[in-house]
Amino acid sequence: MASDIEEVESTESTESAESEARELADRLGGVGCRRKRTEDARFIQGKGNYVDDIQMPGMVYGDFVRSPHAHARIKSINKDKALATPGVHAVLTAEDLEPLGLHWMPTLAGDKQMVLADGKVCFQNQEVAMVIADDRYLAADATELVEVEYEELDPVVDPHQSMAEGAPVIRDDLAGVDEGAHGKRIHHNHIFTWDVGDADATDKVFSEAAVTVKQDMLYPRVHPCPLETCGCVASFDKVKGELTVHLTSQAPHVVRTVFSTLSGIPESKVHINAPDIGGGFGNKVGVYPGYVVATVASIVLGRPVKWIEDRIENLSTTAFARDYHMTGELAATEDGKILGLRANVLADHGAFDSCADPSKWPAGFFNICTGSYDIKTAYARVDGVYTNKAPGGVAYRCSFRVTEACYIIERMIDVLAEHLGMDKAEIRLKNFIQPEQFPYQSALGWEYDSGDYPRALKQVMEACDYDGLRREQKEKRERGEIMGIGLCTFTEIVGAGPSRNCDILGVGMFDSAEIRVHPTGSVIARMGTKTQGQGHETTYGQIIATELGLPSENIIIEEGNTDTAPYGLGTYGSRSTPVAGAATAQAARKIRDKARKIAAHLMEVSEDDLEWSGEGFRVKGVPDQSTDMPTIAWAAYNNVPEGMEPGLEAVDYYDPPNMTFPFGAYLCVVDIDRYTGETTIRRFYALDDCGTRINPMVIEGQVHGGLCEAFAVAMGQELPFDGAGNIQGASLMDYFLPTMVETPRWETDHTITPSPHHPIGAKGVGESSHVGGIPCFSNAINDAMNQFGVSHVNMPHNAFRVWRTLHELELDQRPEAANVEPYQPTREAAPESGSPASVQSPDKASGKGTEITIERNYPLDVPADDAWEILQDIEKVTACMPGASIVEQTGDTTYVGEMKLKVGPVTSAFKGDIEVLGVDPENKELRMTGSGGDSKGSSSASMSLTARIEDKGAGRCELVGSTRIELKGKLASFGGRMLENVSDRMLQQFVDSFRDRVAAGGEGEQAEEARRRVEEGPKSMNALAMVWQVIKSLFGRK
Amino acid sequence: MAKHAITLNINGQQMDVAVDSRELLIHTLRDRLRLTGAHIGCETSHCGACTVDIDGASVKSCTVLALQAQGADIRTVEGLAGSEGLHPIQEGFFEEHGLQCGFCTPGMLLRAWRLLQDNPNPTEDEIRHGMAGNLCRCTGYQNIIRAVQHASEKMQSGETAAAE
């Protein structure tokens, strides 16, 4: 009885202590309160300071000449024309960088990468030369004037073909190098083989297990695509010999070390400043050629040089993510207890291994792939290979390769459940690591710090009425409706990391905080991390407010300037809170220790008699006798105990004892339209456990953002390539960034399981929802498909791909469909605009570029004979295209054509050979082929065209055209939708001109009007520079 | 290259500026007039980071030549706050955590401003459709929608108060 009473009392006192702490946190703006963000004031008033906002006197602009080919030898580069252009200051090539040893640079992964193409190019859009000019328009113009002659080589596009016998050699520089940064290389396109776990024991488990399942899955190549692209302003002061670079970096201190090492300038004379960053998500961890070349240009010219990527450059050259071709296997008992895991991965690293992982981890922390489950035996192996694609391999809103690991285990557990006919929640509950097993040693080498997985999943199941959802799914299935329920119970590994096994280029992955308390009790603190939207200026302030009992509104947080901030490894892999957040708490505690001594001195008591009150110190048992932190701060500058040095500040470099392991349980409900594949996300419920919650408002914002990016990846993002290595869809025309319309509504929830080794128990949360969200969406789609016997479909689950699966399953057949004649478009019935152009990317092994097939018919109000007369006259036909002309006739049926354009910022000339294959007067049909490229070889195309005039009687006819175009180079990279759209408009303009030209041959007012228009020539189109690139070249190849 | 003298009425202030014929308005605003609030996030008119208001319509200023804006009334994020303090839309974004990295924010604010001029009391669905031309990579949009709703309520209660 007595003990019961005690317990009630203790609960009450705990509750009252908690409410007191909450009240104090609210008052101070400390840990746990929903403090509004301090950084917002400048952003909502347009006063942010991003790299492209920086202007300096005498600043010039750099722009890249890039490779149109995925794989080619460079025969020559001629920069004379560019250099002769007024306003152009320099054109830098590898030859110019070589004397400085800067034509190559080391990568974070122990490989090296060309800064500018050194004799060959290894991926499309690779940096070949940089033009420096007075403004960005002149620089763009001049890149068109640099003439590069290429000799095309066979590309390696499919990583499965990469290590084939006789596969093209991508890296000539590695000839004879059979020892890589991560062990033996067994093929010229092999980078590393990394494995972990007990292979033999795993084989044994698999051979003995009652049940095994195996599934191939592709985690496609995607890109973090922050809204702000990468860029820099480099400024070298020749007098002082000092270099200042403002750049978009998530890790400015490491960049300083790299720049100093590369340039030979002492690190003290290299000033790196990362100002406001417009989102990073892993894209801004690495050092890119643009930074290096702009810096060299500044050193050469003695002027500030700005280089800012455009979106296509961003998506196609800096930092892809994922591209893991995975095979997962699970061994289990018949009742669903998992006994073993095997994971094999083929990793496509592109042409240079510039993965942003800690040095000793070539596949990051992929060995977290046992997930939240107690799997005693496991083996994982990753083979990294070179292909002719852009380098990267960054952690897109996740810790190193954790998203891939989470995807394989969360998909595999569903595959196993499906195989066993078990419920997907039940199998998870059966295999979870139990709360009492923490700290838990995983089969692949990690020590999980803390977790309560069953509680998290049960809470979600209850909140969403999981059983009810399953019942509904069954009922719907019977009615022919398709619904899917996705679960994901993930464990992340973040906060890299202990310097005993984590370093970047030899620098241990600690992080730092320096805190100064001013005499009046306000504070300035600086960290080695760098916020890109996470809200560090707000949340670090909250940690300090709670630790020091000072109001956060008077605490300033600064990051990103390497001159002022202490050295740290930066912000990525959710490491800010686990590492720099810990450093912040530790530095504050050092200050508090000193404050205690000062307080004892002021109050003339022993230190041991004092206790922390939350805002200062009080004498134990005598609450009235207290002193607050502002008083102590003042005393620190004028009244310290004898022997103590004045001031109140501290620095802490925190080397974490372990990673932190945030986790969560997510549930997603999707409804799929069986006829179109359109998916509606009906519900997304996310429960996260990130340990101690510093600012719930910021946490929810981080979770929302991560979920939205998870939605993007699962449902639409990919960077595909055609067989020639042309990147398809590297603009926002094709690369999926969800808008508000598609984005689902998010429901968030949480549990709190503090990290036992973190000073304030926090684990990090910025990436959890991206890591856990992706498999949850994918599991929901797959859950829907499972009902029809499909075990796995790959991401992205866009409407077309979902429809294709449904179509293969014949689920898109309406009962009445059998009675309907399939629609066959006929030429007569087609409207003037014709059917849409079809764009195809042939399979990667074919070596072909992107093909576009266009079939059109256009009614003309002129007699067929008149139209035919013009159609036979190639010079007149050509004149219907703006800026095009026949330069010379080289044979009876062969011509050289040219296309000159000067529109917007771009001037360019295309040249090509045209051959008339046949003129058939009877059918009024013309067949021709053409092939050509632009003068600097950035794009090439070949085309075959058939055009026919069909007599419609009554002085009317129809122009029927069909063309097949194969594109290579820059143009092909604009992707399907763009090309389709532009070719439609272009054709329309051509036909308008053609119609005028035919009509001009007639009599009367209309003919007069047409003659006038013909004389004026086709109007030039007003469009964006990029659209123009496409248009001019579509014309140019004819 | 010969420059053209144009006059822009930006945030109620007449500004004379010499521009190239091919110059995009966003570059004039950012590089010549140093109004760096509006940003450039793509070159295909998808992201909306460059959104400003021109003569009563939201316009992506990366797709407009500066010359085309001759004589136009332009509002940018720098002109949102008045002498009495932040505009309710700015307040909404602050109160509801409607921004993270801040890069899309000026465009979002200007689009929200025009949306609420045209439709003072939009439903959630109307906000989602009305602001679909502005992309955000950080927030997952939910708090942006709340921010616009916050502003809508505030502006209407402000009007009611003024009417009373």
Short mmCIF file of C-alpha atoms in Angstrom, two decimals, chain A residues 28 70 85 220 276 360 477 488 507 614 618 644 710 727 783 871 882 927 956 959-960 968 986 1027:
data_model
loop_
_atom_site.label_atom_id
_atom_site.label_comp_id
_atom_site.label_asym_id
_atom_site.label_seq_id
_atom_site.Cartn_x
_atom_site.Cartn_y
_atom_site.Cartn_z
CA LEU A 28 13.86 30.64 -22.71
CA ALA A 70 29.27 10.05 -73.48
CA THR A 85 35.19 37.90 -79.16
CA PRO A 220 17.28 3.96 -60.17
CA ASP A 276 22.80 30.99 -47.36
CA LYS A 360 36.80 3.48 -45.43
CA ARG A 477 -10.59 -6.26 -54.53
CA CYS A 488 7.90 0.56 -43.54
CA VAL A 507 40.13 14.17 -41.35
CA GLY A 614 17.69 25.93 -15.09
CA ARG A 618 21.00 27.96 -6.21
CA MET A 644 40.76 31.90 -12.88
CA ALA A 710 10.47 10.30 -50.82
CA ILE A 727 21.15 11.53 -70.50
CA ASP A 783 1.15 -4.49 -52.01
CA LEU A 871 8.02 20.31 -102.58
CA PRO A 882 13.79 30.15 -90.50
CA ARG A 927 12.18 10.83 -99.87
CA ARG A 956 -7.16 21.43 -101.96
CA LEU A 959 0.91 17.54 -97.01
CA VAL A 960 1.66 14.17 -95.45
CA LYS A 968 22.90 12.29 -80.20
CA MET A 986 8.58 23.76 -85.43
CA VAL A 1027 14.23 25.78 -76.37
#
